[in-house]
Amino acid sequence: MPKGKMARTFSMRKDLVEALENEARSRGISTSALMNQTIDHCVNLVWPSNKTGALVIARDIIQSVLNLLPADEVKKIGALAAQGHKSTAMILMGTQQNFDAVLNMLDIHYGKNSRWFKLSHDVNGRDHRILLNHEMGIKWSIFLEGYMRSFFIEMLDIPVKSSYMENTVLLEYRA
């Protein structure tokens, strides 16, 4: 058994086992790997979302709503949303108030699990560059910029420089 892994035995309905095996085959991975991904998704997204009242909404609906709003309102909505998420990040997700923990939470929860963006982080000496790539268009970039600037101030008291393009947000910070 690889280090950090444990074996467990569970009883499951036959239809669920068949669905898991079919999905694993279609992805070209083992059923065990798919179970790990599924449980990870549940523990790190579904359970916290149930506690916070999060909704699952299709991307095209979000894009349609954002496109109806002026850019300055979208940025303001992002900033206001981030102000309320500090307690969620700390209490429900157990995020510590330090740069590495916040970056990890953003990458895992907002990036990989919630699919807001794909995060990449580069460090050059004391300079940090965080790139958020997505496929949601300019208004989502504007929302993310407002959200992230506010979130970094709320969580870490760090003002970040930011810029955005059609499907990218760049955040810069000097440690």
PDB file of C-alpha atoms in Angstrom:
ATOM      1  CA  MET A   1       0.000   0.000   0.000  1.00  0.00           C
ATOM      2  CA  PRO A   2       1.486   3.407  -0.973  1.00  0.00           C
ATOM      3  CA  LYS A   3       2.397   5.748   1.873  1.00  0.00           C
ATOM      4  CA  GLY A   4      -0.485   7.998   2.901  1.00  0.00           C
ATOM      5  CA  LYS A   5      -3.125   5.574   1.602  1.00  0.00           C
ATOM      6  CA  MET A   6      -5.513   3.321   3.509  1.00  0.00           C
ATOM      7  CA  ALA A   7      -7.692   0.443   2.377  1.00  0.00           C
ATOM      8  CA  ARG A   8     -11.378   0.407   3.303  1.00  0.00           C
ATOM      9  CA  THR A   9     -14.277  -1.819   2.279  1.00  0.00           C
ATOM     10  CA  PHE A  10     -17.700  -0.331   1.569  1.00  0.00           C
ATOM     11  CA  SER A  11     -21.014  -1.771   0.463  1.00  0.00           C
ATOM     12  CA  MET A  12     -22.599   0.011  -2.495  1.00  0.00           C
ATOM     13  CA  ARG A  13     -25.662  -0.412  -4.616  1.00  0.00           C
ATOM     14  CA  LYS A  14     -24.987  -2.401  -7.766  1.00  0.00           C
ATOM     15  CA  ASP A  15     -26.124   0.423 -10.080  1.00  0.00           C
ATOM     16  CA  LEU A  16     -23.616   2.805  -8.458  1.00  0.00           C
ATOM     17  CA  VAL A  17     -20.775   0.312  -8.857  1.00  0.00           C
ATOM     18  CA  GLU A  18     -21.668  -0.130 -12.536  1.00  0.00           C
ATOM     19  CA  ALA A  19     -21.836   3.635 -13.072  1.00  0.00           C
ATOM     20  CA  LEU A  20     -18.437   4.109 -11.394  1.00  0.00           C
ATOM     21  CA  GLU A  21     -16.832   1.333 -13.424  1.00  0.00           C
ATOM     22  CA  ASN A  22     -18.248   2.727 -16.692  1.00  0.00           C
ATOM     23  CA  GLU A  23     -17.071   6.257 -15.880  1.00  0.00           C
ATOM     24  CA  ALA A  24     -13.617   5.029 -14.843  1.00  0.00           C
ATOM     25  CA  ARG A  25     -13.286   3.121 -18.128  1.00  0.00           C
ATOM     26  CA  SER A  26     -14.362   6.179 -20.138  1.00  0.00           C
ATOM     27  CA  ARG A  27     -11.683   8.286 -18.388  1.00  0.00           C
ATOM     28  CA  GLY A  28      -9.022   5.606 -18.682  1.00  0.00           C
ATOM     29  CA  ILE A  29      -8.430   5.417 -14.932  1.00  0.00           C
ATOM     30  CA  SER A  30      -8.994   2.788 -12.270  1.00  0.00           C
ATOM     31  CA  THR A  31     -12.236   2.623 -10.320  1.00  0.00           C
ATOM     32  CA  SER A  32     -10.172   3.233  -7.178  1.00  0.00           C
ATOM     33  CA  ALA A  33      -8.721   6.454  -8.651  1.00  0.00           C
ATOM     34  CA  LEU A  34     -12.211   7.618  -9.638  1.00  0.00           C
ATOM     35  CA  MET A  35     -13.505   6.860  -6.128  1.00  0.00           C
ATOM     36  CA  ASN A  36     -10.670   8.944  -4.646  1.00  0.00           C
ATOM     37  CA  GLN A  37     -11.510  11.845  -6.991  1.00  0.00           C
ATOM     38  CA  THR A  38     -15.222  11.557  -6.229  1.00  0.00           C
ATOM     39  CA  ILE A  39     -14.759  11.442  -2.468  1.00  0.00           C
ATOM     40  CA  ASP A  40     -12.225  14.300  -2.594  1.00  0.00           C
ATOM     41  CA  HIS A  41     -14.734  16.383  -4.572  1.00  0.00           C
ATOM     42  CA  CYS A  42     -17.465  15.603  -2.063  1.00  0.00           C
ATOM     43  CA  VAL A  43     -15.354  16.345   1.024  1.00  0.00           C
ATOM     44  CA  ASN A  44     -13.756  19.524  -0.369  1.00  0.00           C
ATOM     45  CA  LEU A  45     -16.657  21.013  -2.341  1.00  0.00           C
ATOM     46  CA  VAL A  46     -20.039  19.408  -1.755  1.00  0.00           C
ATOM     47  CA  TRP A  47     -19.975  19.273   2.045  1.00  0.00           C
ATOM     48  CA  PRO A  48     -18.664  22.845   2.512  1.00  0.00           C
ATOM     49  CA  SER A  49     -21.121  24.060  -0.157  1.00  0.00           C
ATOM     50  CA  ASN A  50     -24.006  22.465   1.715  1.00  0.00           C
ATOM     51  CA  LYS A  51     -22.960  24.371   4.844  1.00  0.00           C
ATOM     52  CA  THR A  52     -22.657  27.719   3.051  1.00  0.00           C
ATOM     53  CA  GLY A  53     -25.726  27.407   0.844  1.00  0.00           C
ATOM     54  CA  ALA A  54     -23.768  27.490  -2.415  1.00  0.00           C
ATOM     55  CA  LEU A  55     -25.625  26.847  -5.650  1.00  0.00           C
ATOM     56  CA  VAL A  56     -24.506  25.032  -8.767  1.00  0.00           C
ATOM     57  CA  ILE A  57     -25.311  27.278 -11.730  1.00  0.00           C
ATOM     58  CA  ALA A  58     -24.415  26.673 -15.377  1.00  0.00           C
ATOM     59  CA  ARG A  59     -21.639  28.853 -16.806  1.00  0.00           C
ATOM     60  CA  ASP A  60     -23.828  30.251 -19.578  1.00  0.00           C
ATOM     61  CA  ILE A  61     -26.320  31.560 -17.002  1.00  0.00           C
ATOM     62  CA  ILE A  62     -23.542  33.314 -15.060  1.00  0.00           C
ATOM     63  CA  GLN A  63     -22.157  34.786 -18.295  1.00  0.00           C
ATOM     64  CA  SER A  64     -25.608  36.028 -19.347  1.00  0.00           C
ATOM     65  CA  VAL A  65     -26.211  37.733 -15.996  1.00  0.00           C
ATOM     66  CA  LEU A  66     -22.755  39.334 -15.921  1.00  0.00           C
ATOM     67  CA  ASN A  67     -23.082  40.560 -19.508  1.00  0.00           C
ATOM     68  CA  LEU A  68     -26.242  42.487 -18.564  1.00  0.00           C
ATOM     69  CA  LEU A  69     -24.373  44.477 -15.918  1.00  0.00           C
ATOM     70  CA  PRO A  70     -21.967  47.396 -16.370  1.00  0.00           C
ATOM     71  CA  ALA A  71     -18.306  46.563 -15.682  1.00  0.00           C
ATOM     72  CA  ASP A  72     -18.068  48.772 -12.575  1.00  0.00           C
ATOM     73  CA  GLU A  73     -21.062  46.980 -11.010  1.00  0.00           C
ATOM     74  CA  VAL A  74     -19.536  43.567 -11.753  1.00  0.00           C
ATOM     75  CA  LYS A  75     -16.287  44.622 -10.045  1.00  0.00           C
ATOM     76  CA  LYS A  76     -18.215  45.980  -7.048  1.00  0.00           C
ATOM     77  CA  ILE A  77     -20.218  42.728  -6.742  1.00  0.00           C
ATOM     78  CA  GLY A  78     -16.966  40.745  -6.766  1.00  0.00           C
ATOM     79  CA  ALA A  79     -15.422  42.910  -4.048  1.00  0.00           C
ATOM     80  CA  LEU A  80     -18.515  42.742  -1.836  1.00  0.00           C
ATOM     81  CA  ALA A  81     -18.799  38.970  -2.271  1.00  0.00           C
ATOM     82  CA  ALA A  82     -15.197  38.473  -1.127  1.00  0.00           C
ATOM     83  CA  GLN A  83     -15.736  40.484   2.048  1.00  0.00           C
ATOM     84  CA  GLY A  84     -18.265  37.938   3.285  1.00  0.00           C
ATOM     85  CA  HIS A  85     -16.161  34.907   2.398  1.00  0.00           C
ATOM     86  CA  LYS A  86     -13.415  35.389   4.996  1.00  0.00           C
ATOM     87  CA  SER A  87     -15.430  33.608   7.688  1.00  0.00           C
ATOM     88  CA  THR A  88     -16.366  30.833   5.249  1.00  0.00           C
ATOM     89  CA  ALA A  89     -12.730  30.286   4.324  1.00  0.00           C
ATOM     90  CA  MET A  90     -11.539  30.270   7.912  1.00  0.00           C
ATOM     91  CA  ILE A  91     -14.333  28.458   9.733  1.00  0.00           C
ATOM     92  CA  LEU A  92     -15.734  25.983   7.207  1.00  0.00           C
ATOM     93  CA  MET A  93     -12.590  25.299   5.201  1.00  0.00           C
ATOM     94  CA  GLY A  94     -10.089  25.655   8.035  1.00  0.00           C
ATOM     95  CA  THR A  95      -7.939  28.087   6.050  1.00  0.00           C
ATOM     96  CA  GLN A  96      -5.152  29.710   8.059  1.00  0.00           C
ATOM     97  CA  GLN A  97      -4.494  33.414   7.548  1.00  0.00           C
ATOM     98  CA  ASN A  98      -1.165  33.081   5.769  1.00  0.00           C
ATOM     99  CA  PHE A  99      -0.245  33.461   2.122  1.00  0.00           C
ATOM    100  CA  ASP A 100       0.490  29.787   1.371  1.00  0.00           C
ATOM    101  CA  ALA A 101      -2.713  28.528   3.028  1.00  0.00           C
ATOM    102  CA  VAL A 102      -4.868  31.112   1.231  1.00  0.00           C
ATOM    103  CA  LEU A 103      -3.209  30.363  -2.107  1.00  0.00           C
ATOM    104  CA  ASN A 104      -3.731  26.631  -1.578  1.00  0.00           C
ATOM    105  CA  MET A 105      -7.399  27.170  -0.672  1.00  0.00           C
ATOM    106  CA  LEU A 106      -7.924  29.315  -3.778  1.00  0.00           C
ATOM    107  CA  ASP A 107      -6.211  26.729  -5.983  1.00  0.00           C
ATOM    108  CA  ILE A 108      -8.083  23.725  -4.575  1.00  0.00           C
ATOM    109  CA  HIS A 109     -11.502  25.092  -3.618  1.00  0.00           C
ATOM    110  CA  TYR A 110     -12.082  27.861  -6.152  1.00  0.00           C
ATOM    111  CA  GLY A 111      -9.825  26.471  -8.862  1.00  0.00           C
ATOM    112  CA  LYS A 112      -9.919  22.692  -9.101  1.00  0.00           C
ATOM    113  CA  ASN A 113     -13.175  21.974  -7.264  1.00  0.00           C
ATOM    114  CA  SER A 114     -15.391  24.943  -8.153  1.00  0.00           C
ATOM    115  CA  ARG A 115     -13.758  25.499 -11.570  1.00  0.00           C
ATOM    116  CA  TRP A 116     -13.718  29.286 -11.299  1.00  0.00           C
ATOM    117  CA  PHE A 117     -10.243  29.333 -12.863  1.00  0.00           C
ATOM    118  CA  LYS A 118      -6.969  27.488 -13.282  1.00  0.00           C
ATOM    119  CA  LEU A 119      -4.407  29.018 -10.937  1.00  0.00           C
ATOM    120  CA  SER A 120      -0.684  29.258 -11.547  1.00  0.00           C
ATOM    121  CA  HIS A 121       1.763  30.897  -9.151  1.00  0.00           C
ATOM    122  CA  ASP A 122       5.293  32.056  -9.928  1.00  0.00           C
ATOM    123  CA  VAL A 123       7.819  33.470  -7.478  1.00  0.00           C
ATOM    124  CA  ASN A 124      10.850  35.545  -8.424  1.00  0.00           C
ATOM    125  CA  GLY A 125      12.676  36.580  -5.268  1.00  0.00           C
ATOM    126  CA  ARG A 126      10.084  38.479  -3.223  1.00  0.00           C
ATOM    127  CA  ASP A 127       7.737  39.017  -6.164  1.00  0.00           C
ATOM    128  CA  HIS A 128       4.698  36.755  -6.507  1.00  0.00           C
ATOM    129  CA  ARG A 129       2.602  36.500  -9.677  1.00  0.00           C
ATOM    130  CA  ILE A 130      -0.703  34.674  -9.568  1.00  0.00           C
ATOM    131  CA  LEU A 131      -2.373  33.979 -12.884  1.00  0.00           C
ATOM    132  CA  LEU A 132      -6.041  32.967 -13.007  1.00  0.00           C
ATOM    133  CA  ASN A 133      -7.068  31.524 -16.383  1.00  0.00           C
ATOM    134  CA  HIS A 134     -10.679  30.757 -17.258  1.00  0.00           C
ATOM    135  CA  GLU A 135     -13.035  30.514 -20.246  1.00  0.00           C
ATOM    136  CA  MET A 136     -15.846  32.793 -19.049  1.00  0.00           C
ATOM    137  CA  GLY A 137     -15.037  36.059 -20.810  1.00  0.00           C
ATOM    138  CA  ILE A 138     -14.215  39.627 -19.842  1.00  0.00           C
ATOM    139  CA  LYS A 139     -16.986  40.179 -17.288  1.00  0.00           C
ATOM    140  CA  TRP A 140     -15.887  37.093 -15.327  1.00  0.00           C
ATOM    141  CA  SER A 141     -12.343  38.519 -15.373  1.00  0.00           C
ATOM    142  CA  ILE A 142     -13.693  41.797 -13.994  1.00  0.00           C
ATOM    143  CA  PHE A 143     -15.624  39.941 -11.272  1.00  0.00           C
ATOM    144  CA  LEU A 144     -12.560  37.854 -10.355  1.00  0.00           C
ATOM    145  CA  GLU A 145     -10.307  40.901 -10.205  1.00  0.00           C
ATOM    146  CA  GLY A 146     -12.688  42.667  -7.820  1.00  0.00           C
ATOM    147  CA  TYR A 147     -13.169  39.518  -5.776  1.00  0.00           C
ATOM    148  CA  MET A 148      -9.474  38.641  -5.471  1.00  0.00           C
ATOM    149  CA  ARG A 149      -8.272  42.147  -4.639  1.00  0.00           C
ATOM    150  CA  SER A 150     -10.828  42.338  -1.842  1.00  0.00           C
ATOM    151  CA  PHE A 151     -10.218  38.742  -0.704  1.00  0.00           C
ATOM    152  CA  PHE A 152      -6.461  39.254  -0.303  1.00  0.00           C
ATOM    153  CA  ILE A 153      -7.079  42.399   1.747  1.00  0.00           C
ATOM    154  CA  GLU A 154      -9.727  40.683   3.908  1.00  0.00           C
ATOM    155  CA  MET A 155      -7.753  37.480   4.510  1.00  0.00           C
ATOM    156  CA  LEU A 156      -4.164  38.731   4.600  1.00  0.00           C
ATOM    157  CA  ASP A 157      -4.274  42.527   4.681  1.00  0.00           C
ATOM    158  CA  ILE A 158      -2.260  42.433   1.452  1.00  0.00           C
ATOM    159  CA  PRO A 159      -2.985  44.924  -1.305  1.00  0.00           C
ATOM    160  CA  VAL A 160      -2.323  43.188  -4.618  1.00  0.00           C
ATOM    161  CA  LYS A 161      -1.756  44.825  -7.968  1.00  0.00           C
ATOM    162  CA  SER A 162      -4.078  43.420 -10.576  1.00  0.00           C
ATOM    163  CA  SER A 163      -4.931  43.499 -14.237  1.00  0.00           C
ATOM    164  CA  TYR A 164      -7.210  41.492 -16.457  1.00  0.00           C
ATOM    165  CA  MET A 165      -7.818  40.446 -20.032  1.00  0.00           C
ATOM    166  CA  GLU A 166     -10.585  38.471 -21.744  1.00  0.00           C
ATOM    167  CA  ASN A 167      -9.950  35.181 -19.925  1.00  0.00           C
ATOM    168  CA  THR A 168      -7.101  36.002 -17.532  1.00  0.00           C
ATOM    169  CA  VAL A 169      -6.578  37.836 -14.255  1.00  0.00           C
ATOM    170  CA  LEU A 170      -3.072  38.692 -13.050  1.00  0.00           C
ATOM    171  CA  LEU A 171      -2.430  39.390  -9.366  1.00  0.00           C
ATOM    172  CA  GLU A 172       0.960  40.646  -8.204  1.00  0.00           C
ATOM    173  CA  TYR A 173       2.269  40.936  -4.675  1.00  0.00           C
ATOM    174  CA  ARG A 174       5.658  41.646  -3.094  1.00  0.00           C
ATOM    175  CA  ALA A 175       6.455  39.740   0.106  1.00  0.00           C
TER     176      ALA A 175
END
